XYZ file of C-alpha atoms in Angstrom:
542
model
C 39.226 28.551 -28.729
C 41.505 26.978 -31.295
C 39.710 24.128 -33.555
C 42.450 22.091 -32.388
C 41.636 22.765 -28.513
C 38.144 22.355 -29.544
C 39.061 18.435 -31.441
C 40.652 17.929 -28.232
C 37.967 18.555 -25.607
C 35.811 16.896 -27.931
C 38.390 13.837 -27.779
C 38.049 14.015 -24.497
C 34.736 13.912 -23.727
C 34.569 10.350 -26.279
C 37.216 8.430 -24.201
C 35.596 9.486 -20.998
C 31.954 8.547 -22.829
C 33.056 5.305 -24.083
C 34.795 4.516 -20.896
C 31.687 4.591 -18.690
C 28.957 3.787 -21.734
C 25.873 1.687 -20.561
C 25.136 -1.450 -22.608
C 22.271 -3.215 -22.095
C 22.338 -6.311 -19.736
C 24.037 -9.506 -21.411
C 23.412 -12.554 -19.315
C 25.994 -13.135 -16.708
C 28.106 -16.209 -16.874
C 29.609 -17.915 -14.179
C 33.533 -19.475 -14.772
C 34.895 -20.912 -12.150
C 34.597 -18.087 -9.248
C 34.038 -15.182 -10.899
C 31.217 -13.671 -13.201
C 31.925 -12.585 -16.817
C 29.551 -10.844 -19.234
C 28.404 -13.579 -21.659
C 29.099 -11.228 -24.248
C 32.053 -8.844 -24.251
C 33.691 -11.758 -21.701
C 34.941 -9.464 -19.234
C 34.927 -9.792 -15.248
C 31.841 -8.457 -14.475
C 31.891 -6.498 -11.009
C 28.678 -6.346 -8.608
C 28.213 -2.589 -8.301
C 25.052 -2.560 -6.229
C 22.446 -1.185 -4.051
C 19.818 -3.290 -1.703
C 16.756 -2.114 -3.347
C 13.166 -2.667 -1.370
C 10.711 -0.184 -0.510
C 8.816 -0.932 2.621
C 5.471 0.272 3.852
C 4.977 3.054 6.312
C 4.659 2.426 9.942
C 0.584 2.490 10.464
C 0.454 2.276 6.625
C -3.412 1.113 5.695
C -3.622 -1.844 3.337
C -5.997 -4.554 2.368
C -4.117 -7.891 3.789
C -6.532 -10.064 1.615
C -5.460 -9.156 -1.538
C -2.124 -6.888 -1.298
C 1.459 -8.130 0.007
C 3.190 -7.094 3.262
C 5.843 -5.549 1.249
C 5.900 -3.238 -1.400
C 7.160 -4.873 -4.691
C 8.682 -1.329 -6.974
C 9.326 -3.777 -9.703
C 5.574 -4.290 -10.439
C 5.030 -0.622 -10.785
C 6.306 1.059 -13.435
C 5.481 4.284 -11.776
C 7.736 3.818 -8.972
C 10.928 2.166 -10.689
C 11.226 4.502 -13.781
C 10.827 7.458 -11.529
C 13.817 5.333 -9.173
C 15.490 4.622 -12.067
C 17.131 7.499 -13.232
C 18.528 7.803 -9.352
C 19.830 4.580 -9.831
C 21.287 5.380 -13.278
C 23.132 8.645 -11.657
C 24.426 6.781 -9.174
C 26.425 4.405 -10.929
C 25.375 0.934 -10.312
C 25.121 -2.021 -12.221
C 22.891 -4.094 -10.087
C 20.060 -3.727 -7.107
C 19.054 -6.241 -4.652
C 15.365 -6.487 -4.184
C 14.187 -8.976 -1.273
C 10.641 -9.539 -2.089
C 9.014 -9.516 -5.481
C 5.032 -10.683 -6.255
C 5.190 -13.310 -8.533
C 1.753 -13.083 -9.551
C 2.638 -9.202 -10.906
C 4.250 -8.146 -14.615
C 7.534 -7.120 -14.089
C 8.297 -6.454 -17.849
C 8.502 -2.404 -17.880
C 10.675 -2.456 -14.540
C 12.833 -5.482 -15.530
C 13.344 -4.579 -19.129
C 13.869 -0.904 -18.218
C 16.550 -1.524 -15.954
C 17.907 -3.657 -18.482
C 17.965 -1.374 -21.257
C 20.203 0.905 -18.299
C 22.394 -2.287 -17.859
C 20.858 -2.749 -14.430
C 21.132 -6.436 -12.993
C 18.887 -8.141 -10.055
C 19.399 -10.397 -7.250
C 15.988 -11.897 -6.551
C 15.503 -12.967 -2.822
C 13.066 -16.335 -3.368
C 11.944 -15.423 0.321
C 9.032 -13.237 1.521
C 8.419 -12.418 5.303
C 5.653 -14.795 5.411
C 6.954 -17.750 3.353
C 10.457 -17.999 4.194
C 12.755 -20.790 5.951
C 12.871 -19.870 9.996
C 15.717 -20.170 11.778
C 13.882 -21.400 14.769
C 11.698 -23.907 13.227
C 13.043 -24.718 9.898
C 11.166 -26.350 7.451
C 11.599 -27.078 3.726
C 7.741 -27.672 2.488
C 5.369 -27.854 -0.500
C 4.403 -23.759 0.116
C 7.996 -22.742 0.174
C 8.898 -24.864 -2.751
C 5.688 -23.339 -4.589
C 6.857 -19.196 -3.256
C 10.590 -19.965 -4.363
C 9.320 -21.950 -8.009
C 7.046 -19.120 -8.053
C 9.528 -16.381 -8.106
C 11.782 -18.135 -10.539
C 8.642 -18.702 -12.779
C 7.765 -14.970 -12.670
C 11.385 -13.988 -12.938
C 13.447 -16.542 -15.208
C 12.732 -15.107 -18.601
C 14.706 -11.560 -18.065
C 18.356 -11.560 -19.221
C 19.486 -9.226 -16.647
C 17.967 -11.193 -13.538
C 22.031 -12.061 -12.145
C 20.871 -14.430 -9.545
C 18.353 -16.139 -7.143
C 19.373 -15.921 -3.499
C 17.789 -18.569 -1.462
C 18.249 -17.670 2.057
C 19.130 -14.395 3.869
C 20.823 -14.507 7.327
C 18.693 -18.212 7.983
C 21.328 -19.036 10.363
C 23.355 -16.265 12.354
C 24.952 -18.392 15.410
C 25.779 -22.138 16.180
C 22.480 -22.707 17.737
C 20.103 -22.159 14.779
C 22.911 -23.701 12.338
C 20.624 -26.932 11.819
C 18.528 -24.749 9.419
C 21.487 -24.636 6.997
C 20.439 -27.816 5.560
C 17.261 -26.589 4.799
C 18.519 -23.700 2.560
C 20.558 -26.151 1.106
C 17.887 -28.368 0.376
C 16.158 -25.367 -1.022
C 19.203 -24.218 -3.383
C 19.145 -27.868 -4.807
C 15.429 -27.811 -5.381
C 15.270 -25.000 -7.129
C 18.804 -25.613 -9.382
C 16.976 -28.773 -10.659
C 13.601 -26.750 -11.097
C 15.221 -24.779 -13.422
C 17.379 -27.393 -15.160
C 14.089 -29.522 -15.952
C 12.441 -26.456 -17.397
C 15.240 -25.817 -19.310
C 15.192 -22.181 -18.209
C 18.433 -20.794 -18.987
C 21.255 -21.399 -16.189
C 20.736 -18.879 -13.741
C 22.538 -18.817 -10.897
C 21.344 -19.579 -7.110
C 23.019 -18.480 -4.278
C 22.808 -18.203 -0.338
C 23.563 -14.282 1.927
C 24.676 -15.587 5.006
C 25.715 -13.504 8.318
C 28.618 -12.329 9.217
C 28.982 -14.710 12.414
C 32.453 -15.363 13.941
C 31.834 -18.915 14.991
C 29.656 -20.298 12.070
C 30.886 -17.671 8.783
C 33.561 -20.563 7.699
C 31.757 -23.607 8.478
C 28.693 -21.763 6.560
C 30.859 -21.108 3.347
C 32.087 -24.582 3.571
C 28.991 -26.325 4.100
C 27.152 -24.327 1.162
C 29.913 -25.054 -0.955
C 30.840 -28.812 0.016
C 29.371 -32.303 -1.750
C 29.051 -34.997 0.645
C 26.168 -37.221 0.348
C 25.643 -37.080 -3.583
C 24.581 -33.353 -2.880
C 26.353 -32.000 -6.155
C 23.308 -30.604 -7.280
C 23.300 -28.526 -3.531
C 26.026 -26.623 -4.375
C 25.303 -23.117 -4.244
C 26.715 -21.318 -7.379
C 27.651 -18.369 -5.340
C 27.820 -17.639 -1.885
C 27.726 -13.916 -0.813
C 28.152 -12.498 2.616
C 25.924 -9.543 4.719
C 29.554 -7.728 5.850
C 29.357 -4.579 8.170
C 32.401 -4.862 9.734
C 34.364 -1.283 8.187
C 32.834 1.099 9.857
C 33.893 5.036 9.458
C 37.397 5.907 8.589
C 38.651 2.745 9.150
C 41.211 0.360 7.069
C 41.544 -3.185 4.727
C 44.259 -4.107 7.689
C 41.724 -2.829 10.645
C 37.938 -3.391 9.836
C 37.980 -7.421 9.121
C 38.255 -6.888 5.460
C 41.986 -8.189 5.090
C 40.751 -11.668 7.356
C 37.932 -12.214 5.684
C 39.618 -11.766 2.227
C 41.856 -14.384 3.146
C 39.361 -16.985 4.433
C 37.465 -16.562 1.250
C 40.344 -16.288 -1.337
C 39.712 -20.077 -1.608
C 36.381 -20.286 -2.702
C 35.586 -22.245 -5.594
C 32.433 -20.293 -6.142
C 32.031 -16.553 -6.631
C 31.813 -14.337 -3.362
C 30.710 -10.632 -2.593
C 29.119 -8.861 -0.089
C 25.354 -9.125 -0.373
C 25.197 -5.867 2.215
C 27.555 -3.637 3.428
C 27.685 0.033 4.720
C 27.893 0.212 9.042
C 26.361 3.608 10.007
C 27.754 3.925 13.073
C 29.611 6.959 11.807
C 27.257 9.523 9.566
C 27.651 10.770 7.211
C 28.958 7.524 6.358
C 31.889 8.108 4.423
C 31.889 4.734 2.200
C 36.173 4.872 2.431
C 35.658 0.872 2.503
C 34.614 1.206 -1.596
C 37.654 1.787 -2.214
C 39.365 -0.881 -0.796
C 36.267 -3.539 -2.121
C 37.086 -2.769 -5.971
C 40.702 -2.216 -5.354
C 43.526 -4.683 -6.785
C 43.764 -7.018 -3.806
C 39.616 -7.742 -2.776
C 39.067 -7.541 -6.149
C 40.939 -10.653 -7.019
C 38.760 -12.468 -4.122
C 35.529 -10.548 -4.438
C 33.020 -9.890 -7.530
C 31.867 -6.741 -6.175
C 29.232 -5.922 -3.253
C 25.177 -4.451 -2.424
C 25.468 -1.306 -0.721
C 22.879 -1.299 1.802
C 20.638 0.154 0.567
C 18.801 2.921 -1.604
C 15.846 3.829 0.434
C 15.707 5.482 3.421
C 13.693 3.611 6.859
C 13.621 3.484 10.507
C 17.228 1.836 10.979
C 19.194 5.149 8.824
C 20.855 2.969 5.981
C 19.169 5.106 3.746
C 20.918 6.960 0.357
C 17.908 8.954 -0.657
C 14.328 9.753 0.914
C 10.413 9.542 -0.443
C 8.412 12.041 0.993
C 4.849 11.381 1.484
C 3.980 12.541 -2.048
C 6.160 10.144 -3.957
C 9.261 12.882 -4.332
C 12.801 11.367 -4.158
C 14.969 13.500 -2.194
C 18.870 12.789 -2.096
C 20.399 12.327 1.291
C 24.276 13.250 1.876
C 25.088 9.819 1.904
C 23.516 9.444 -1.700
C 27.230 11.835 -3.604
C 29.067 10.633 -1.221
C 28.685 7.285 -2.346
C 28.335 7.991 -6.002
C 31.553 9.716 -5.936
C 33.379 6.487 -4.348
C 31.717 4.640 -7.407
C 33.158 6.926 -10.019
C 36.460 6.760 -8.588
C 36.432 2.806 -8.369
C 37.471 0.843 -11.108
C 38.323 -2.758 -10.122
C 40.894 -4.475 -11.973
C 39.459 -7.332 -14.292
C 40.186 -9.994 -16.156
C 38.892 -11.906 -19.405
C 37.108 -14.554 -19.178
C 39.753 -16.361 -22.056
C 42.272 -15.956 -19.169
C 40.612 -18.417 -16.857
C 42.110 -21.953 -16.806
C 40.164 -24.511 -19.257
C 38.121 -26.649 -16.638
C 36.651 -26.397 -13.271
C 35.541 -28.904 -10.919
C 36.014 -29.570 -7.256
C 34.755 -32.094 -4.409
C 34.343 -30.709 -0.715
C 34.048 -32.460 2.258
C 31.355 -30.853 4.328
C 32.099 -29.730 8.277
C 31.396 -32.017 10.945
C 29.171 -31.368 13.939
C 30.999 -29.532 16.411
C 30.922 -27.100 18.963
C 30.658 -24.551 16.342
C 28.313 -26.100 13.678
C 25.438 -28.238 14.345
C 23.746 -29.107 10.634
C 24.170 -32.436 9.126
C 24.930 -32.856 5.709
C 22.294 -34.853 4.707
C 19.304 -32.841 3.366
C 15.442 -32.937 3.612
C 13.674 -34.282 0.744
C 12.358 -32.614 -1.977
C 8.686 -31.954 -1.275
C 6.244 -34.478 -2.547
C 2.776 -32.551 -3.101
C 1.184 -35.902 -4.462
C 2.010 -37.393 -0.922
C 0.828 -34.392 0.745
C -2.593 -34.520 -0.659
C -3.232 -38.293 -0.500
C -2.182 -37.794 3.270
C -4.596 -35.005 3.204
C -7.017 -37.204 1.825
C -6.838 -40.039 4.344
C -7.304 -38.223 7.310
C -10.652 -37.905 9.440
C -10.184 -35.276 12.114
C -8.551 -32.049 10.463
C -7.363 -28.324 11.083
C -11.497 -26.924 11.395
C -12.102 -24.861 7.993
C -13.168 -20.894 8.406
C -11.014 -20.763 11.348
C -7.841 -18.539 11.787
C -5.408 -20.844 13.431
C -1.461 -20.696 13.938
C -0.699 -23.938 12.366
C 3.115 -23.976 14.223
C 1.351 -23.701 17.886
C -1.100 -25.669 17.293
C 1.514 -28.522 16.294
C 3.496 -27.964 19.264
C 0.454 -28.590 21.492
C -0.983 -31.278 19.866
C 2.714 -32.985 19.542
C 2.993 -32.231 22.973
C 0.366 -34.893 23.788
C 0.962 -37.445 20.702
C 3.765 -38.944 18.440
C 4.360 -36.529 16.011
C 7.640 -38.466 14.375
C 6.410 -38.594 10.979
C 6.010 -34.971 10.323
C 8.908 -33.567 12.466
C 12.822 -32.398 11.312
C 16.008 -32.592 12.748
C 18.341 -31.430 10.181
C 21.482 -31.439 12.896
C 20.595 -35.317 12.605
C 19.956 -35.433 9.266
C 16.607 -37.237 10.266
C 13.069 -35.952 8.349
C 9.514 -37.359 8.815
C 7.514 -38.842 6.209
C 5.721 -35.961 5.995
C 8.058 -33.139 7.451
C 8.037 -31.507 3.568
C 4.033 -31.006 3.985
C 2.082 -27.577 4.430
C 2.442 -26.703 7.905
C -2.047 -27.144 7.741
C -1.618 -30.677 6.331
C 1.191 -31.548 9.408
C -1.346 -30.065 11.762
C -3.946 -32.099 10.756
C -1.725 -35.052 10.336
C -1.321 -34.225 14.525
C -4.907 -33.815 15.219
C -5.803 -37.144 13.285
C -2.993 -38.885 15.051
C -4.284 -37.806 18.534
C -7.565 -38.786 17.455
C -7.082 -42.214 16.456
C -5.086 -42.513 19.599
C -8.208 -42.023 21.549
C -10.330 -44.545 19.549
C -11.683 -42.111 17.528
C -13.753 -40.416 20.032
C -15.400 -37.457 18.531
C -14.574 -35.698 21.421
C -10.684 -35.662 20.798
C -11.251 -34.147 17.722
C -11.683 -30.449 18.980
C -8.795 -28.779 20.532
C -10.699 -25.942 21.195
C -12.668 -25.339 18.150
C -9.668 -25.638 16.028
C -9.974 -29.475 15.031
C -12.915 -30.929 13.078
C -13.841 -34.864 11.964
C -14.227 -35.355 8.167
C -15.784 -38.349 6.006
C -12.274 -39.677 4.826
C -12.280 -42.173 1.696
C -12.564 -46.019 2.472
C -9.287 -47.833 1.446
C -10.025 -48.233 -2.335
C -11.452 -45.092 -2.657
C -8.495 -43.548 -1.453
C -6.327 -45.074 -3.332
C -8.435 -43.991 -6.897
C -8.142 -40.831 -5.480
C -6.672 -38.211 -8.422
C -4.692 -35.518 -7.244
C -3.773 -32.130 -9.288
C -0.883 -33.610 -10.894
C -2.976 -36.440 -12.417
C -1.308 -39.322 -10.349
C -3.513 -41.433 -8.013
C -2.472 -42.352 -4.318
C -2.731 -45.819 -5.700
C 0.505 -44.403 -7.467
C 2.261 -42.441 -5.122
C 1.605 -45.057 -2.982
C 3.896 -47.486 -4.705
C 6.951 -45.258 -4.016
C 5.796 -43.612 -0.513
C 6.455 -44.237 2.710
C 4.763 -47.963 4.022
C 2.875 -46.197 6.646
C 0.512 -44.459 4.500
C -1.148 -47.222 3.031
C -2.323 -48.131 6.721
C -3.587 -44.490 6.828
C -5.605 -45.014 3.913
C -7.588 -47.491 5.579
C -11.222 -46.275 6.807
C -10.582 -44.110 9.845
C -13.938 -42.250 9.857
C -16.455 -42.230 12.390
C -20.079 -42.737 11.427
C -21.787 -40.057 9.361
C -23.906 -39.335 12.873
C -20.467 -38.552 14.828
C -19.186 -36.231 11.884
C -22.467 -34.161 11.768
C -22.958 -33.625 15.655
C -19.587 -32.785 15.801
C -19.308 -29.925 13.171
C -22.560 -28.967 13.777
C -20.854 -28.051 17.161
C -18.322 -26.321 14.996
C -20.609 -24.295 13.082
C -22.662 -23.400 16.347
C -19.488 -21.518 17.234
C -18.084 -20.541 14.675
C -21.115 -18.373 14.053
C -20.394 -16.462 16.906
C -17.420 -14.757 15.295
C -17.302 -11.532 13.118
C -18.163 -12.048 9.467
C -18.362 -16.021 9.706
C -22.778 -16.278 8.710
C -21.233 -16.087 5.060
C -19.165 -18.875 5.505
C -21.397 -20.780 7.807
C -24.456 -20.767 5.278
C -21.809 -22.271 2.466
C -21.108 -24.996 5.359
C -24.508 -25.954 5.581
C -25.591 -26.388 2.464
C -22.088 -28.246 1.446
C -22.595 -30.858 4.652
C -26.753 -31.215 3.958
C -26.000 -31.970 0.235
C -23.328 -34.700 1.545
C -25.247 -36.677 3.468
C -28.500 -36.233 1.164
C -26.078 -37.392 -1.738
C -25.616 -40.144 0.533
């Protein structure tokens, strides 16, 4: 070979290099609807996978101190070994739905950033998330989804926070939009009075025919002084192109239209229908293309790992090995040959601002645009504080049905929601244990404060509550006193506050009741012994 074939090749092999070079992760900027690297200022294109492993069916754990899910970000182990899968498969970002907040993230987090590997944090986890039946937005998710941010805020390549996931899917359960809303806004101005950098926080939403515009709209609109509400990008769970299909064919040309509007950035938070396999990913194509690509800033293929429902790209055998599946090339070949037309960000008009009206109740969307209130811990524990008959402690109850019945039998106004009215109880943003006890103490003092209404079947339990003044002295963990929160909370409290308890007789025949039973269940003597001696050194204190 000629040196000048040889200068050539070599030539070659630079433009190629420099074309598809990793840099490490620059923030990501938002500009009116698109993303930009902070940096360089070019369009920057989601190119990702959903990322979450999940525990084997029958898989042995210890529920008392390990998670449901498995967070791969927390162990370095597992994402540096994923890692250079990810890297050779060409994507710039993963979606992970759960991560620990009490874990270190740094090796996993500042390896994948070193790669120029985003993430899109779900604030969610399956036990602390907003449900679509029963929505709620209360002091434990505000703590899961501060939490997260907390754990998550200080890594430069974290691209996003996504509130919600599918909360809604169909007119029914669309009341629990304004919950997620409610969420978005709490956790925007968590961040902003940190002074955490600005990262973005964003809702996945289904891909359901009668709510999907009314959902984009209602995320995105600013009625009721809900500026702060607005999402700051709204992405879409889209498994419409299946197989061989087409941009005209699959839904992808309609719902490029109906979002070519948005004032935020949109992509597809999921995508990849396996009704045909191996799935032949032709719909990549068309997603980075010139015409989505002026609408859309990219999309999460769904997703890396491989589980029950066949969505997989690679497997993990029971050893830990990674082992490609066909879909794995198939899709990193789409990748390679998918280079979205961008834009700089210099190019984008000067200013940006916009005012939406949000949808009206209708046949096909039932939430209201006015939002529950950010949750109030001081008011939670003062109400906490005031009450005399309570949720009984050291015993496993299901706070939800035990509201229902109670509620069922007393008026439970003050801690129920109704976001398609846009009408919240006083204490609707409390722990669903604090509303349950709020129920059982209502009940109670609807029955004069028999001792005997305070039981629901071992699950209820009277308390010595503070008199008036003490209650209002009382300190809670933010330093305030209920004499405090009382100035700016709701007028019923203060009656609440006043001396509800029965005499100390009533309250030890009762739990001693309580006890009597409780002891009768597995591995309670531990906790019954620590019940004793806390109750006899009560009353002797007394």
């Amino acid at each position: 070979m000629s040196s000048f074939r040889i200068i050539c090749v070599l030539s070659l092999f630079g433009l190629v290099f420099a074309a598809f070079r990793i840099e490490p992760a620059h923030e990501i900027e938002i500009i009116g609807n698109k993303f930009f690297n902070s940096s360089s200022g070019n369009q920057f294109f989601i190119r990702g996978v959903a990322y979450q492993r999940t525990r084997k069916p029958g898989e042995i754990y210890d529920a008392e101190i390990e998670t449901s899910y498995v967070d791969s970000l927390a162990n370095p182990s597992m994402c540096l070994k994923d890692l250079e899968f990810l890297k050779e498969l060409g994507i710039n970002t993963v979606r992970v739905y759960q991560v620990d907040p009490t874990k270190n993230h740094d090796v996993c987090m500042n390896a994948f950033s070193s790669h120029g590997i985003y993430v899109l944090v779900d604030l969610s986890e399956p036990q602390k998330s907003i449900i679509q039946t029963r929505p709620s937005w209360d002091v434990d998710l505000f703590k899961r989804y501060t939490d997260v941010v907390d754990s998550m805020h200080g890594f430069t390549n974290v691209l996003g926070f996504i509130a919600g996931n599918e909360v809604l899917n169909k007119v029914e359960n669309s009341d629990s939009a304004a919950f997620v809303k409610a969420s978005v806004r709490d956790v925007k101005n968590y961040i902003r009075d940190k002074k955490y950098r600005r990262i973005p926080v964003g809702y996945a939403s289904a891909d359901d025919t009668l709510t999907r515009l009314e959902s984009a709209n209602f995320f995105v609109c600013s009625d009721n002084n809900t500026e702060s509400a607005v999402v700051d990008f709204y992405a879409l769970n889209m498994f419409e192109w299946c197989g061989y299909s087409s941009y005209a064919t699959s839904g992808y040309k309609e719902r490029t239209i109906e979002f070519s509007q948005s004032p935020v950035p949109v992509f597809f938070s999921e995508y990849g229908c396996n009704a045909v396999r191996p799935r032949p990913f032709t719909e990549i194509d068309s997603i980075y293309g010139p015409i989505m690509s002026q609408v859309w800033s990219g999309a999460v293929l769904y997703e890396f790992f491989q589980n029950e429902n066949r969505f997989g790209l690679v497997d993990e055998n029971a050893v830990g090995h990674i082992i490609k599946l066909e879909d794995y090339n198939i899709v990193k070949l789409r990748l390679v040959e998918s280079i979205p037309r961008s834009i700089h960000r210099d190019e984008m008009p000067g200013s940006y601002s916009f005012s939406l009206k949000c949808p009206a109740i209708s046949s096909s969307w039932n939430s209201s645009h006015i939002l529950p209130p950010t949750p109030d811990d001081g008011i939670c524990d003062c109400l906490q504080a005031s009450l005399s008959c309570v949720v009984a402690p050291y015993t496993r109850v299901n706070f939800h049905e035990l509201i229902r019945e109670v509620c069922s039998k007393t008026d439970c106004r003050e801690i129920m929601t109704h976001g398609s009215t846009g009408v919240y109880g006083k204490y609707s943003g409390c722990s669903p244990m604090t509303r349950a006890s709020y129920a059982l103490n209502k009940y109670f003092i609807d029955n004069h404060k028999k001792p005997a209404s305070c039981d629901f079947g071992n699950r209820a339990a009277l308390t010595t509550s503070f008199g008036a003044l003490g209650f209002r002295k009382t300190h809670i963990a933010d330093g305030r006193t209920c004499e405090e929160i009382l100035a700016s909370a709701p007028d019923e409290m203060e009656n609440k506050s006043e001396s509800i308890a029965p005499n100390p007789e009533e309250v030890m025949s009762t739990n001693v009741d309580h006890l009597k039973s409780a002891a009768q269940r597995p591995g309670m003597w531990d906790l019954l012994m620590v019940s004793v001696f806390i109750i006899s050194f009560m009353y002797l204190a007394t």
